[in-house]
mmCIF file of C-alpha atoms in Angstrom:
data_model
loop_
_atom_site.group_PDB
_atom_site.id
_atom_site.type_symbol
_atom_site.label_atom_id
_atom_site.label_comp_id
_atom_site.label_asym_id
_atom_site.label_seq_id
_atom_site.Cartn_x
_atom_site.Cartn_y
_atom_site.Cartn_z
ATOM 1 C CA ASN A 1 12.048 -11.388 4.059
ATOM 2 C CA PHE A 2 8.699 -10.430 6.153
ATOM 3 C CA ILE A 3 8.357 -6.633 5.642
ATOM 4 C CA TYR A 4 5.295 -4.446 7.427
ATOM 5 C CA GLY A 5 4.728 -1.261 7.163
ATOM 6 C CA GLY A 6 3.424 -0.444 10.859
ATOM 7 C CA ASP A 7 4.639 -1.230 13.925
ATOM 8 C CA LEU A 8 5.852 -5.007 14.800
ATOM 9 C CA GLY A 9 4.638 -4.577 18.130
ATOM 10 C CA TRP A 10 0.625 -4.040 16.827
ATOM 11 C CA ARG A 11 -1.440 -7.329 17.704
ATOM 12 C CA ASP A 12 2.051 -9.091 18.235
ATOM 13 C CA ILE A 13 2.861 -9.681 13.997
ATOM 14 C CA GLY A 14 6.497 -9.394 14.353
ATOM 15 C CA SER A 15 6.230 -12.014 17.590
ATOM 16 C CA PHE A 16 3.980 -14.140 14.875
ATOM 17 C CA VAL A 17 6.229 -13.729 12.030
ATOM 18 C CA LYS A 18 9.509 -15.133 13.637
ATOM 19 C CA HIS A 19 7.099 -18.430 14.131
ATOM 20 C CA GLN A 20 6.649 -18.519 10.336
ATOM 21 C CA GLY A 21 10.061 -18.960 9.105
ATOM 22 C CA TYR A 22 11.372 -15.896 7.591
ATOM 23 C CA ASP A 23 15.242 -15.229 7.830
ATOM 24 C CA LYS A 24 14.370 -11.267 8.274
ATOM 25 C CA VAL A 25 11.699 -9.512 9.534
ATOM 26 C CA GLU A 26 11.236 -6.351 10.063
ATOM 27 C CA GLY A 27 9.228 -3.118 10.167
ATOM 28 C CA LYS A 28 8.379 0.707 9.718
ATOM 29 C CA LEU A 29 11.530 1.876 12.150
ATOM 30 C CA SER A 30 14.104 -0.829 9.926
ATOM 31 C CA ILE A 31 12.896 1.027 6.952
ATOM 32 C CA PHE A 32 12.717 3.927 8.198
ATOM 33 C CA ASN A 33 16.782 3.481 9.158
ATOM 34 C CA ASN A 34 17.218 2.259 5.773
ATOM 35 C CA ILE A 35 15.312 4.125 3.036
ATOM 36 C CA ASN A 36 17.455 7.447 1.301
ATOM 37 C CA LYS A 37 15.696 9.790 2.755
ATOM 38 C CA ASN A 38 17.225 13.471 1.504
ATOM 39 C CA LYS A 39 14.999 15.852 1.142
ATOM 40 C CA LYS A 40 12.232 14.103 2.487
ATOM 41 C CA THR A 41 10.262 15.076 5.820
ATOM 42 C CA ASP A 42 7.179 13.573 5.813
ATOM 43 C CA PHE A 43 7.509 9.537 6.548
ATOM 44 C CA PHE A 44 4.318 8.229 8.655
ATOM 45 C CA HIS A 45 1.144 8.217 8.852
ATOM 46 C CA PRO A 46 -0.592 6.691 11.721
ATOM 47 C CA TRP A 47 -0.446 3.490 10.414
ATOM 48 C CA GLY A 48 3.031 2.885 9.715
ATOM 49 C CA ILE A 49 5.502 4.130 6.912
ATOM 50 C CA TYR A 50 4.050 5.718 4.126
ATOM 51 C CA ASP A 51 3.775 3.037 1.039
ATOM 52 C CA GLU A 52 6.372 5.070 -0.750
ATOM 53 C CA TYR A 53 9.031 3.725 1.194
ATOM 54 C CA LEU A 54 8.192 0.770 2.012
ATOM 55 C CA PHE A 55 8.493 0.328 -1.800
ATOM 56 C CA GLU A 56 11.555 1.946 -1.884
ATOM 57 C CA HIS A 57 13.264 -0.293 0.608
ATOM 58 C CA ILE A 58 11.620 -3.264 -0.835
ATOM 59 C CA TYR A 59 12.962 -1.744 -4.079
ATOM 60 C CA ASN A 60 16.906 -1.581 -2.596
ATOM 61 C CA LYS A 61 16.395 -5.480 -1.116
ATOM 62 C CA LEU A 62 16.231 -6.773 -4.357
ATOM 63 C CA ASN A 63 18.878 -4.623 -5.507
ATOM 64 C CA SER A 64 21.428 -6.193 -2.840
ATOM 65 C CA GLY A 65 22.965 -8.906 -3.485
ATOM 66 C CA LYS A 66 23.387 -12.323 -6.648
ATOM 67 C CA GLN A 67 20.462 -14.565 -3.973
ATOM 68 C CA PRO A 68 17.236 -14.980 -4.549
ATOM 69 C CA LYS A 69 14.826 -13.825 -2.312
ATOM 70 C CA PHE A 70 11.420 -13.943 -1.625
ATOM 71 C CA ILE A 71 9.489 -10.874 0.268
ATOM 72 C CA PHE A 72 6.541 -10.782 1.772
ATOM 73 C CA ALA A 73 5.150 -7.418 2.679
ATOM 74 C CA LEU A 74 1.867 -5.696 4.000
ATOM 75 C CA THR A 75 1.271 -1.973 3.259
ATOM 76 C CA THR A 76 -0.420 -0.068 5.386
ATOM 77 C CA ASN A 77 -1.719 3.256 4.005
ATOM 78 C CA ASN A 78 -4.851 2.723 2.679
ATOM 79 C CA HIS A 79 -6.510 2.398 6.201
ATOM 80 C CA PRO A 80 -8.445 5.328 8.200
ATOM 81 C CA PRO A 81 -7.805 7.485 9.461
ATOM 82 C CA TYR A 82 -6.121 7.598 4.864
ATOM 83 C CA VAL A 83 -3.663 10.349 5.683
ATOM 84 C CA VAL A 84 -1.161 10.831 2.254
ATOM 85 C CA PRO A 85 2.077 12.782 2.578
ATOM 86 C CA LYS A 86 1.514 16.707 2.057
ATOM 87 C CA HIS A 87 3.777 15.945 -0.543
ATOM 88 C CA TYR A 88 1.457 13.942 -2.706
ATOM 89 C CA HIS A 89 0.127 15.568 -5.464
ATOM 90 C CA SER A 90 -2.712 13.078 -7.008
ATOM 91 C CA GLN A 91 -4.938 13.789 -10.187
ATOM 92 C CA THR A 92 -8.236 15.481 -9.766
ATOM 93 C CA LEU A 93 -11.021 13.603 -8.419
ATOM 94 C CA HIS A 94 -13.946 13.897 -9.761
ATOM 95 C CA LEU A 95 -17.159 11.711 -8.581
ATOM 96 C CA SER A 96 -19.415 11.159 -11.279
ATOM 97 C CA LYS A 97 -23.497 11.983 -10.415
ATOM 98 C CA SER A 98 -23.912 7.762 -10.673
ATOM 99 C CA LEU A 99 -20.782 7.625 -8.424
ATOM 100 C CA LYS A 100 -22.521 9.485 -5.547
ATOM 101 C CA ASN A 101 -25.863 8.359 -5.785
ATOM 102 C CA HIS A 102 -24.314 4.463 -4.810
ATOM 103 C CA LEU A 103 -22.503 6.160 -1.535
ATOM 104 C CA THR A 104 -23.863 4.916 1.608
ATOM 105 C CA GLY A 105 -21.572 7.173 3.912
ATOM 106 C CA ASP A 106 -20.074 10.871 4.308
ATOM 107 C CA LEU A 107 -18.957 11.803 1.174
ATOM 108 C CA SER A 108 -16.162 13.647 2.283
ATOM 109 C CA LEU A 109 -15.132 10.601 4.198
ATOM 110 C CA ALA A 110 -15.582 8.193 0.294
ATOM 111 C CA LYS A 111 -12.990 10.877 -0.856
ATOM 112 C CA GLU A 112 -10.762 10.640 1.807
ATOM 113 C CA ARG A 113 -10.365 6.812 0.758
ATOM 114 C CA PHE A 114 -10.653 7.007 -2.996
ATOM 115 C CA TYR A 115 -7.475 10.091 -2.511
ATOM 116 C CA SER A 116 -6.507 7.800 -0.461
ATOM 117 C CA TYR A 117 -6.132 4.527 -2.822
ATOM 118 C CA GLN A 118 -4.981 6.490 -5.316
ATOM 119 C CA TYR A 119 -2.139 7.555 -3.713
ATOM 120 C CA ALA A 120 -1.468 3.583 -2.605
ATOM 121 C CA ILE A 121 -2.385 2.412 -6.313
ATOM 122 C CA ASP A 122 0.327 4.943 -7.498
ATOM 123 C CA GLN A 123 2.830 4.106 -5.690
ATOM 124 C CA VAL A 124 2.607 0.707 -6.295
ATOM 125 C CA GLY A 125 2.530 1.725 -10.146
ATOM 126 C CA ILE A 126 5.892 3.933 -9.706
ATOM 127 C CA PHE A 127 7.578 0.455 -7.514
ATOM 128 C CA LEU A 128 6.410 -1.962 -10.640
ATOM 129 C CA ASP A 129 7.577 0.565 -13.523
ATOM 130 C CA LYS A 130 10.688 0.936 -11.584
ATOM 131 C CA ILE A 131 11.315 -2.948 -11.963
ATOM 132 C CA LYS A 132 9.676 -3.104 -14.937
ATOM 133 C CA ASN A 133 12.291 -0.257 -16.076
ATOM 134 C CA SER A 134 15.500 -1.873 -14.126
ATOM 135 C CA PRO A 135 17.156 -5.726 -14.978
ATOM 136 C CA LEU A 136 15.237 -6.639 -11.962
ATOM 137 C CA LYS A 137 12.726 -7.013 -15.090
ATOM 138 C CA ASP A 138 14.434 -10.249 -16.227
ATOM 139 C CA ASN A 139 13.893 -12.531 -13.172
ATOM 140 C CA THR A 140 11.356 -10.911 -10.781
ATOM 141 C CA ILE A 141 8.079 -11.684 -10.039
ATOM 142 C CA VAL A 142 5.891 -9.612 -8.078
ATOM 143 C CA ALA A 143 2.265 -10.219 -6.462
ATOM 144 C CA ILE A 144 0.100 -7.716 -5.035
ATOM 145 C CA THR A 145 -3.877 -8.040 -3.718
ATOM 146 C CA ALA A 146 -5.382 -6.799 -0.471
ATOM 147 C CA ASP A 147 -7.096 -7.571 1.834
ATOM 148 C CA ASN A 148 -10.068 -5.585 1.803
ATOM 149 C CA ASN A 149 -12.119 -3.432 -0.488
ATOM 150 C CA THR A 150 -11.715 0.166 -0.686
ATOM 151 C CA LEU A 151 -15.283 1.418 -1.460
ATOM 152 C CA ASP A 152 -16.331 -1.878 0.995
ATOM 153 C CA GLY A 153 -19.302 -0.185 3.351
ATOM 154 C CA ILE A 154 -19.989 3.129 1.412
ATOM 155 C CA MET A 155 -21.465 1.917 -1.394
ATOM 156 C CA ARG A 156 -24.630 0.975 -2.344
ATOM 157 C CA TYR A 157 -25.004 -1.576 -5.839
ATOM 158 C CA ASP A 158 -27.869 -2.517 -8.212
ATOM 159 C CA ASP A 159 -29.060 -5.511 -7.020
ATOM 160 C CA ASN A 160 -25.716 -7.213 -8.440
ATOM 161 C CA ILE A 161 -24.165 -9.441 -6.219
ATOM 162 C CA LEU A 162 -20.740 -10.086 -7.834
ATOM 163 C CA PHE A 163 -20.625 -6.752 -7.037
ATOM 164 C CA GLN A 164 -22.253 -6.807 -3.318
ATOM 165 C CA SER A 165 -18.954 -9.189 -2.920
ATOM 166 C CA LYS A 166 -15.570 -8.830 -1.894
ATOM 167 C CA ASN A 167 -13.965 -7.962 -4.433
ATOM 168 C CA ILE A 168 -10.163 -7.627 -3.695
ATOM 169 C CA PRO A 169 -7.839 -6.997 -7.319
ATOM 170 C CA PHE A 170 -4.923 -9.183 -7.875
ATOM 171 C CA LEU A 171 -1.839 -8.166 -9.622
ATOM 172 C CA LEU A 172 0.810 -10.830 -10.942
#
C-alpha cells in the first residue's frame, strides 16, 4: 500500500506510484472517506489531510484482515504554510535566548515551523503509542524518517560541520 496525505495529482505522484509495484495507491480523499468522522470538522490543510487522520487510516488498515501488510506513507503536514488543526493544543513553545540567537529568519515564521513540527511529532507519538498498546506491537515494524530538516534554512550553527549537514531523523 502506498498512502499519501496529499492529492495524488500532485506532480502526478499517483500515476508514478502505480508503476512501482504497489497493489493499492491512496491519497487524501481516500483517507478522508475511510476515517471515523464523528465530531471532527477540520480535516484538510493546504497540502492535504492532517497527519492525525493519515495515521488513523494506517492504524485501521493494520488492524484489518490477517494477511501481512507493507505500507509506505508520506505525510504532508510539516510544510509551508505550517497549518495545524484548530483543535490541536500543544505544550507551550518556549524559545530560549540561545536558540533565538541562532535563528537567521523571521521569528514568527520560525515559531510557526516549530509549532507545525510539534504537531507532526505529536501525531507520530500518538500513532506509535496506539501500536505499542495493541496486539500490533507483537508483529509490526514501523520505520519513520523525513525528507527534510525543519530547521533547514532558518538556523545558523557555530561552525560545526555536523550541525550544518542535513540532519534527518530516523526511527525504527
